PDB file of C-alpha atoms in Angstrom:
ATOM      1  CA  ALA N   1     -15.138   1.864   4.265  1.00  0.00           C
ATOM      2  CA  GLN N   2     -14.744  -1.751   4.258  1.00  0.00           C
ATOM      3  CA  LYS N   3     -11.587  -3.669   5.065  1.00  0.00           C
ATOM      4  CA  ILE N   4     -10.856  -7.406   4.868  1.00  0.00           C
ATOM      5  CA  THR N   5      -7.640  -8.859   7.018  1.00  0.00           C
ATOM      6  CA  GLN N   6      -6.269 -11.814   7.183  1.00  0.00           C
ATOM      7  CA  THR N   7      -2.743 -12.775   9.318  1.00  0.00           C
ATOM      8  CA  GLN N   8      -1.664 -15.560   8.323  1.00  0.00           C
ATOM      9  CA  PRO N   9       0.675 -15.260   4.550  1.00  0.00           C
ATOM     10  CA  GLY N  10       1.260 -18.976   4.908  1.00  0.00           C
ATOM     11  CA  MET N  11       0.028 -21.951   6.821  1.00  0.00           C
ATOM     12  CA  PHE N  12       0.815 -25.772   7.205  1.00  0.00           C
ATOM     13  CA  VAL N  13      -0.947 -28.699   8.249  1.00  0.00           C
ATOM     14  CA  GLN N  14      -0.852 -32.395   8.660  1.00  0.00           C
ATOM     15  CA  GLU N  15      -3.387 -34.626   6.330  1.00  0.00           C
ATOM     16  CA  LYS N  16      -6.668 -35.662   7.682  1.00  0.00           C
ATOM     17  CA  GLU N  17      -5.605 -32.835  10.255  1.00  0.00           C
ATOM     18  CA  ALA N  18      -8.367 -29.657  11.147  1.00  0.00           C
ATOM     19  CA  VAL N  19      -7.213 -26.327  10.504  1.00  0.00           C
ATOM     20  CA  THR N  20      -8.754 -23.061  10.617  1.00  0.00           C
ATOM     21  CA  LEU N  21      -7.293 -19.959   8.424  1.00  0.00           C
ATOM     22  CA  ASP N  22      -8.356 -16.517  10.490  1.00  0.00           C
ATOM     23  CA  CYS N  23     -10.367 -13.398   8.437  1.00  0.00           C
ATOM     24  CA  THR N  24     -11.229 -10.252  10.139  1.00  0.00           C
ATOM     25  CA  TYR N  25     -13.336  -7.880   8.666  1.00  0.00           C
ATOM     26  CA  ASP N  26     -14.340  -4.606   8.801  1.00  0.00           C
ATOM     27  CA  THR N  27     -17.708  -2.840   7.936  1.00  0.00           C
ATOM     28  CA  SER N  28     -20.140  -0.185   9.182  1.00  0.00           C
ATOM     29  CA  ASP N  29     -23.264  -1.771   7.284  1.00  0.00           C
ATOM     30  CA  PRO N  30     -25.240  -3.908   9.269  1.00  0.00           C
ATOM     31  CA  SER N  31     -26.248  -5.804   6.287  1.00  0.00           C
ATOM     32  CA  TYR N  32     -23.077  -7.917   4.390  1.00  0.00           C
ATOM     33  CA  GLY N  33     -22.592 -11.265   3.785  1.00  0.00           C
ATOM     34  CA  LEU N  34     -18.996 -13.015   3.420  1.00  0.00           C
ATOM     35  CA  PHE N  35     -17.619 -15.991   1.266  1.00  0.00           C
ATOM     36  CA  TRP N  36     -14.414 -17.908   1.287  1.00  0.00           C
ATOM     37  CA  TYR N  37     -12.950 -18.965  -2.185  1.00  0.00           C
ATOM     38  CA  LYS N  38     -10.081 -21.641  -3.119  1.00  0.00           C
ATOM     39  CA  GLN N  39      -7.604 -20.755  -5.633  1.00  0.00           C
ATOM     40  CA  PRO N  40      -5.331 -23.431  -6.512  1.00  0.00           C
ATOM     41  CA  SER N  41      -2.398 -23.828  -7.823  1.00  0.00           C
ATOM     42  CA  SER N  42      -4.088 -23.699 -11.644  1.00  0.00           C
ATOM     43  CA  GLY N  43      -5.686 -19.832 -10.653  1.00  0.00           C
ATOM     44  CA  GLU N  44      -9.450 -20.009 -10.905  1.00  0.00           C
ATOM     45  CA  MET N  45     -11.102 -18.738  -7.944  1.00  0.00           C
ATOM     46  CA  ILE N  46     -13.253 -21.831  -6.497  1.00  0.00           C
ATOM     47  CA  PHE N  47     -16.248 -20.214  -4.265  1.00  0.00           C
ATOM     48  CA  LEU N  48     -16.234 -22.307  -1.141  1.00  0.00           C
ATOM     49  CA  ILE N  49     -18.732 -20.961   1.288  1.00  0.00           C
ATOM     50  CA  TYR N  50     -20.680 -18.575   2.250  1.00  0.00           C
ATOM     51  CA  GLN N  51     -22.062 -16.103   5.714  1.00  0.00           C
ATOM     52  CA  GLY N  52     -24.805 -13.629   6.035  1.00  0.00           C
ATOM     53  CA  SER N  53     -24.640 -11.233   8.786  1.00  0.00           C
ATOM     54  CA  TYR N  54     -27.872 -11.904   9.752  1.00  0.00           C
ATOM     55  CA  ASP N  55     -27.658 -15.855   9.577  1.00  0.00           C
ATOM     56  CA  GLN N  56     -28.301 -17.489  13.580  1.00  0.00           C
ATOM     57  CA  GLN N  57     -26.010 -20.312  12.803  1.00  0.00           C
ATOM     58  CA  ASN N  58     -22.214 -21.177  10.719  1.00  0.00           C
ATOM     59  CA  ALA N  59     -22.619 -21.695   7.161  1.00  0.00           C
ATOM     60  CA  THR N  60     -21.313 -25.983   7.076  1.00  0.00           C
ATOM     61  CA  GLU N  61     -20.554 -27.011   3.605  1.00  0.00           C
ATOM     62  CA  GLY N  62     -19.068 -30.646   3.614  1.00  0.00           C
ATOM     63  CA  ARG N  63     -15.729 -30.311   5.423  1.00  0.00           C
ATOM     64  CA  TYR N  64     -15.972 -26.770   5.093  1.00  0.00           C
ATOM     65  CA  SER N  65     -17.530 -24.568   8.043  1.00  0.00           C
ATOM     66  CA  LEU N  66     -17.568 -20.868   8.466  1.00  0.00           C
ATOM     67  CA  ASN N  67     -16.819 -19.625  12.539  1.00  0.00           C
ATOM     68  CA  PHE N  68     -18.597 -16.576  12.495  1.00  0.00           C
ATOM     69  CA  GLN N  69     -18.075 -14.603  15.403  1.00  0.00           C
ATOM     70  CA  LYS N  70     -20.050 -11.141  14.402  1.00  0.00           C
ATOM     71  CA  ALA N  71     -19.101  -9.284  17.505  1.00  0.00           C
ATOM     72  CA  ARG N  72     -15.505 -10.068  17.384  1.00  0.00           C
ATOM     73  CA  LYS N  73     -15.975  -8.982  13.219  1.00  0.00           C
ATOM     74  CA  SER N  74     -14.207 -12.825  12.893  1.00  0.00           C
ATOM     75  CA  ALA N  75     -15.401 -15.695  10.127  1.00  0.00           C
ATOM     76  CA  ASN N  76     -12.726 -18.221  10.028  1.00  0.00           C
ATOM     77  CA  LEU N  77     -12.757 -20.442   7.588  1.00  0.00           C
ATOM     78  CA  VAL N  78     -12.263 -24.171   8.865  1.00  0.00           C
ATOM     79  CA  ILE N  79     -11.677 -27.103   6.910  1.00  0.00           C
ATOM     80  CA  SER N  80     -12.003 -30.792   8.669  1.00  0.00           C
ATOM     81  CA  ALA N  81      -9.947 -33.847   7.303  1.00  0.00           C
ATOM     82  CA  SER N  82      -7.626 -31.637   5.272  1.00  0.00           C
ATOM     83  CA  GLN N  83      -6.810 -33.781   1.742  1.00  0.00           C
ATOM     84  CA  LEU N  84      -3.288 -32.808  -0.335  1.00  0.00           C
ATOM     85  CA  GLY N  85      -5.817 -31.175  -2.971  1.00  0.00           C
ATOM     86  CA  ASP N  86      -6.743 -28.805  -0.108  1.00  0.00           C
ATOM     87  CA  SER N  87      -2.968 -26.913  -0.762  1.00  0.00           C
ATOM     88  CA  ALA N  88      -4.259 -23.501  -2.376  1.00  0.00           C
ATOM     89  CA  MET N  89      -4.482 -19.866  -1.634  1.00  0.00           C
ATOM     90  CA  TYR N  90      -7.521 -19.278   0.459  1.00  0.00           C
ATOM     91  CA  PHE N  91      -9.387 -15.923  -0.040  1.00  0.00           C
ATOM     92  CA  CYS N  92     -11.938 -14.122   2.624  1.00  0.00           C
ATOM     93  CA  ALA N  93     -14.233 -11.824   0.973  1.00  0.00           C
ATOM     94  CA  MET N  94     -16.780  -9.259   1.934  1.00  0.00           C
ATOM     95  CA  ARG N  95     -19.606  -7.650  -0.337  1.00  0.00           C
ATOM     96  CA  ALA N  96     -21.655  -5.067   1.501  1.00  0.00           C
ATOM     97  CA  ALA N  97     -23.996  -2.040   0.547  1.00  0.00           C
ATOM     98  CA  SER N  98     -21.126   0.458   1.418  1.00  0.00           C
ATOM     99  CA  GLY N  99     -22.423   3.676   0.046  1.00  0.00           C
ATOM    100  CA  GLY N 100     -24.589   2.304  -2.544  1.00  0.00           C
ATOM    101  CA  SER N 101     -21.347   0.321  -3.728  1.00  0.00           C
ATOM    102  CA  TYR N 102     -21.424  -3.343  -3.799  1.00  0.00           C
ATOM    103  CA  ILE N 103     -17.967  -4.291  -4.899  1.00  0.00           C
ATOM    104  CA  PRO N 104     -16.832  -6.854  -3.382  1.00  0.00           C
ATOM    105  CA  THR N 105     -13.557  -6.669  -0.985  1.00  0.00           C
ATOM    106  CA  PHE N 106     -11.064  -9.389  -0.875  1.00  0.00           C
ATOM    107  CA  GLY N 107      -8.255 -10.226   1.574  1.00  0.00           C
ATOM    108  CA  ARG N 108      -4.571 -10.768   0.643  1.00  0.00           C
ATOM    109  CA  GLY N 109      -5.378 -14.352   1.037  1.00  0.00           C
ATOM    110  CA  THR N 110      -3.374 -17.305   2.388  1.00  0.00           C
ATOM    111  CA  SER N 111      -1.499 -19.933   1.480  1.00  0.00           C
ATOM    112  CA  LEU N 112      -2.140 -23.456   2.475  1.00  0.00           C
ATOM    113  CA  ILE N 113       0.063 -26.703   2.460  1.00  0.00           C
ATOM    114  CA  VAL N 114      -1.170 -29.684   2.947  1.00  0.00           C
ATOM    115  CA  HIS N 115       1.567 -32.108   4.381  1.00  0.00           C
ATOM    116  CA  PRO N 116       0.951 -36.238   3.820  1.00  0.00           C
TER     117      PRO N 116
ATOM    118  CA  GLY Q   1     -24.952 -25.185 -16.205  1.00  0.00           C
ATOM    119  CA  ALA Q   2     -21.928 -23.563 -17.873  1.00  0.00           C
ATOM    120  CA  GLY Q   3     -19.510 -21.534 -16.178  1.00  0.00           C
ATOM    121  CA  VAL Q   4     -17.945 -18.386 -16.476  1.00  0.00           C
ATOM    122  CA  SER Q   5     -15.732 -18.467 -19.542  1.00  0.00           C
ATOM    123  CA  GLN Q   6     -12.459 -16.630 -20.668  1.00  0.00           C
ATOM    124  CA  SER Q   7     -10.633 -16.055 -24.202  1.00  0.00           C
ATOM    125  CA  PRO Q   8      -7.901 -15.691 -24.720  1.00  0.00           C
ATOM    126  CA  SER Q   9      -6.139 -18.648 -21.816  1.00  0.00           C
ATOM    127  CA  ASN Q  10      -3.331 -16.900 -22.517  1.00  0.00           C
ATOM    128  CA  LYS Q  11      -1.736 -13.747 -24.615  1.00  0.00           C
ATOM    129  CA  VAL Q  12       1.478 -12.963 -24.942  1.00  0.00           C
ATOM    130  CA  THR Q  13       2.191  -9.095 -26.922  1.00  0.00           C
ATOM    131  CA  GLU Q  14       4.762  -6.494 -27.068  1.00  0.00           C
ATOM    132  CA  LYS Q  15       4.857  -3.493 -25.238  1.00  0.00           C
ATOM    133  CA  GLY Q  16       2.517  -0.246 -26.830  1.00  0.00           C
ATOM    134  CA  LYS Q  17      -0.001  -3.321 -28.362  1.00  0.00           C
ATOM    135  CA  ASP Q  18      -3.679  -3.411 -27.901  1.00  0.00           C
ATOM    136  CA  VAL Q  19      -5.298  -6.189 -26.552  1.00  0.00           C
ATOM    137  CA  GLU Q  20      -8.763  -7.526 -25.970  1.00  0.00           C
ATOM    138  CA  LEU Q  21      -9.992 -10.518 -23.023  1.00  0.00           C
ATOM    139  CA  ARG Q  22     -13.175 -11.231 -23.608  1.00  0.00           C
ATOM    140  CA  CYS Q  23     -15.612 -12.962 -21.151  1.00  0.00           C
ATOM    141  CA  ASP Q  24     -18.850 -14.723 -21.383  1.00  0.00           C
ATOM    142  CA  PRO Q  25     -20.720 -14.503 -18.171  1.00  0.00           C
ATOM    143  CA  ILE Q  26     -22.655 -17.481 -16.510  1.00  0.00           C
ATOM    144  CA  SER Q  27     -26.157 -17.261 -18.267  1.00  0.00           C
ATOM    145  CA  GLY Q  28     -28.827 -14.766 -16.632  1.00  0.00           C
ATOM    146  CA  HIS Q  29     -26.184 -13.307 -14.193  1.00  0.00           C
ATOM    147  CA  THR Q  30     -26.978  -9.758 -14.673  1.00  0.00           C
ATOM    148  CA  ALA Q  31     -23.458  -8.493 -12.460  1.00  0.00           C
ATOM    149  CA  LEU Q  32     -20.679  -8.961 -14.340  1.00  0.00           C
ATOM    150  CA  TYR Q  33     -16.558  -8.243 -12.963  1.00  0.00           C
ATOM    151  CA  TRP Q  34     -13.548  -7.423 -14.008  1.00  0.00           C
ATOM    152  CA  TYR Q  35     -10.546  -8.279 -11.382  1.00  0.00           C
ATOM    153  CA  ARG Q  36      -6.714  -8.215 -11.872  1.00  0.00           C
ATOM    154  CA  GLN Q  37      -4.195 -10.292 -10.593  1.00  0.00           C
ATOM    155  CA  SER Q  38      -0.502 -10.116  -9.842  1.00  0.00           C
ATOM    156  CA  LEU Q  39       1.466 -12.500  -9.237  1.00  0.00           C
ATOM    157  CA  GLY Q  40       1.637 -13.433  -5.579  1.00  0.00           C
ATOM    158  CA  GLN Q  41      -0.906 -11.008  -4.952  1.00  0.00           C
ATOM    159  CA  GLY Q  42      -4.473  -9.935  -4.151  1.00  0.00           C
ATOM    160  CA  LEU Q  43      -7.723  -9.510  -6.191  1.00  0.00           C
ATOM    161  CA  GLU Q  44      -7.782  -5.950  -7.654  1.00  0.00           C
ATOM    162  CA  PHE Q  45     -11.365  -4.695  -8.778  1.00  0.00           C
ATOM    163  CA  LEU Q  46     -11.148  -2.912 -12.315  1.00  0.00           C
ATOM    164  CA  ILE Q  47     -14.686  -2.554 -13.287  1.00  0.00           C
ATOM    165  CA  TYR Q  48     -18.264  -3.525 -12.885  1.00  0.00           C
ATOM    166  CA  PHE Q  49     -21.346  -3.947 -15.229  1.00  0.00           C
ATOM    167  CA  GLN Q  50     -25.121  -4.542 -13.199  1.00  0.00           C
ATOM    168  CA  GLY Q  51     -27.699  -5.021 -15.717  1.00  0.00           C
ATOM    169  CA  ASN Q  52     -28.449  -2.045 -17.589  1.00  0.00           C
ATOM    170  CA  SER Q  53     -26.823   0.734 -15.350  1.00  0.00           C
ATOM    171  CA  ALA Q  54     -23.511   2.446 -15.795  1.00  0.00           C
ATOM    172  CA  PRO Q  55     -20.475   0.222 -15.119  1.00  0.00           C
ATOM    173  CA  ASP Q  56     -18.856   1.758 -11.791  1.00  0.00           C
ATOM    174  CA  LYS Q  57     -15.268   2.298 -13.145  1.00  0.00           C
ATOM    175  CA  SER Q  58     -13.969   3.134  -9.956  1.00  0.00           C
ATOM    176  CA  GLY Q  59     -10.924   0.285 -10.309  1.00  0.00           C
ATOM    177  CA  LEU Q  60      -9.665   1.134 -13.862  1.00  0.00           C
ATOM    178  CA  PRO Q  61      -5.979   2.309 -13.615  1.00  0.00           C
ATOM    179  CA  SER Q  62      -5.391   4.747 -16.551  1.00  0.00           C
ATOM    180  CA  ASP Q  63      -7.534   5.505 -19.038  1.00  0.00           C
ATOM    181  CA  ARG Q  64      -5.582   3.233 -21.355  1.00  0.00           C
ATOM    182  CA  PHE Q  65      -8.106   0.607 -19.800  1.00  0.00           C
ATOM    183  CA  SER Q  66     -11.714   0.496 -20.903  1.00  0.00           C
ATOM    184  CA  ALA Q  67     -14.429  -2.197 -21.304  1.00  0.00           C
ATOM    185  CA  GLU Q  68     -17.717  -2.939 -22.481  1.00  0.00           C
ATOM    186  CA  ARG Q  69     -20.501  -5.367 -22.167  1.00  0.00           C
ATOM    187  CA  THR Q  70     -22.831  -5.849 -24.710  1.00  0.00           C
ATOM    188  CA  GLY Q  71     -26.774  -6.936 -24.525  1.00  0.00           C
ATOM    189  CA  GLY Q  72     -25.906  -7.264 -20.937  1.00  0.00           C
ATOM    190  CA  SER Q  73     -23.692 -10.356 -21.760  1.00  0.00           C
ATOM    191  CA  VAL Q  74     -20.490 -10.397 -22.965  1.00  0.00           C
ATOM    192  CA  SER Q  75     -18.028  -8.388 -21.955  1.00  0.00           C
ATOM    193  CA  THR Q  76     -14.546  -7.190 -23.512  1.00  0.00           C
ATOM    194  CA  LEU Q  77     -11.036  -5.864 -21.455  1.00  0.00           C
ATOM    195  CA  THR Q  78      -9.262  -3.769 -23.933  1.00  0.00           C
ATOM    196  CA  ILE Q  79      -5.732  -2.127 -22.514  1.00  0.00           C
ATOM    197  CA  GLN Q  80      -4.057   0.132 -25.283  1.00  0.00           C
ATOM    198  CA  ARG Q  81      -0.768   0.558 -25.777  1.00  0.00           C
ATOM    199  CA  THR Q  82       0.465  -2.467 -23.392  1.00  0.00           C
ATOM    200  CA  GLN Q  83       3.184  -2.217 -20.439  1.00  0.00           C
ATOM    201  CA  GLN Q  84       5.414  -3.998 -18.936  1.00  0.00           C
ATOM    202  CA  GLU Q  85       3.512  -3.759 -15.788  1.00  0.00           C
ATOM    203  CA  ASP Q  86       0.210  -4.960 -17.374  1.00  0.00           C
ATOM    204  CA  SER Q  87       1.539  -8.471 -17.120  1.00  0.00           C
ATOM    205  CA  ALA Q  88      -1.158 -10.370 -14.489  1.00  0.00           C
ATOM    206  CA  VAL Q  89      -3.709 -12.683 -14.699  1.00  0.00           C
ATOM    207  CA  TYR Q  90      -7.181 -11.111 -15.367  1.00  0.00           C
ATOM    208  CA  LEU Q  91     -10.012 -12.652 -14.088  1.00  0.00           C
ATOM    209  CA  CYS Q  92     -13.785 -11.948 -14.719  1.00  0.00           C
ATOM    210  CA  ALA Q  93     -16.970 -13.052 -12.360  1.00  0.00           C
ATOM    211  CA  SER Q  94     -20.135 -12.875 -12.666  1.00  0.00           C
ATOM    212  CA  SER Q  95     -23.332 -12.988 -10.251  1.00  0.00           C
ATOM    213  CA  ARG Q  96     -26.882 -13.371 -10.488  1.00  0.00           C
ATOM    214  CA  ASP Q  97     -27.042  -9.911  -9.058  1.00  0.00           C
ATOM    215  CA  ILE Q  98     -25.105  -7.049  -6.953  1.00  0.00           C
ATOM    216  CA  HIS Q  99     -26.727  -7.954  -3.387  1.00  0.00           C
ATOM    217  CA  VAL Q 100     -24.740  -8.978  -0.380  1.00  0.00           C
ATOM    218  CA  GLY Q 101     -25.655 -13.182  -0.528  1.00  0.00           C
ATOM    219  CA  ASP Q 102     -25.000 -13.101  -3.954  1.00  0.00           C
ATOM    220  CA  THR Q 103     -21.926 -15.206  -4.572  1.00  0.00           C
ATOM    221  CA  GLN Q 104     -19.643 -14.328  -7.484  1.00  0.00           C
ATOM    222  CA  TYR Q 105     -18.635 -16.841  -9.597  1.00  0.00           C
ATOM    223  CA  PHE Q 106     -15.234 -16.965 -11.773  1.00  0.00           C
ATOM    224  CA  GLY Q 107     -13.690 -17.335 -14.555  1.00  0.00           C
ATOM    225  CA  PRO Q 108     -10.396 -19.545 -15.388  1.00  0.00           C
ATOM    226  CA  GLY Q 109      -8.560 -16.378 -15.923  1.00  0.00           C
ATOM    227  CA  THR Q 110      -6.447 -14.667 -19.132  1.00  0.00           C
ATOM    228  CA  ARG Q 111      -2.834 -14.565 -18.384  1.00  0.00           C
ATOM    229  CA  LEU Q 112      -1.394 -11.471 -20.333  1.00  0.00           C
ATOM    230  CA  THR Q 113       2.272 -10.913 -20.338  1.00  0.00           C
ATOM    231  CA  VAL Q 114       3.396  -7.787 -22.326  1.00  0.00           C
ATOM    232  CA  LEU Q 115       7.141  -8.444 -23.103  1.00  0.00           C
TER     233      LEU Q 115
END
């Protein structure tokens, strides 16, 4: 069975500071993909960044980077130079071919509030 | 190009009525998913379609829920005899395929309120 755990229900960060949102995962499949999404108060889920299980380097997309530690089964999202517009819910997700089903598994999310 | 679109954006209905929610995926995407998100909660998987394969309905909470996808494109989620606990945001997503690296792109959602 696949599982995503996000242990931080809420996080606070000062504008322009960096923040790390935690995500741990569990799967027995050697091939899997890890995703982060942002959900602002408007409700739409916005794709941020992807990391494949066989990728040698950590993924980066602008101010977003993914700290992928395969042995620890963690895929933390790092947001550098936080902006007020980063205030949102953040969801970690995983897709693996478990039993032939490719249904993505989502974590419960972390609420990030950026203070001015 | 155009993203995933959903309609209506908001739907208010009375308990016991049927509702239909529509999703237009990104052109060329073979996989389409429906999720439900209750207030302040995570995503609950409902159903997904992939190409011409039989849909995976394993997440549908009851037989009041059904979905179809016509012509491999537009999908409709139908909830019959709505109940107050059906009130939630219904999100649709599509992906190019169902491989582990295929990113899901989400629509803006339909907020359903059952009175």
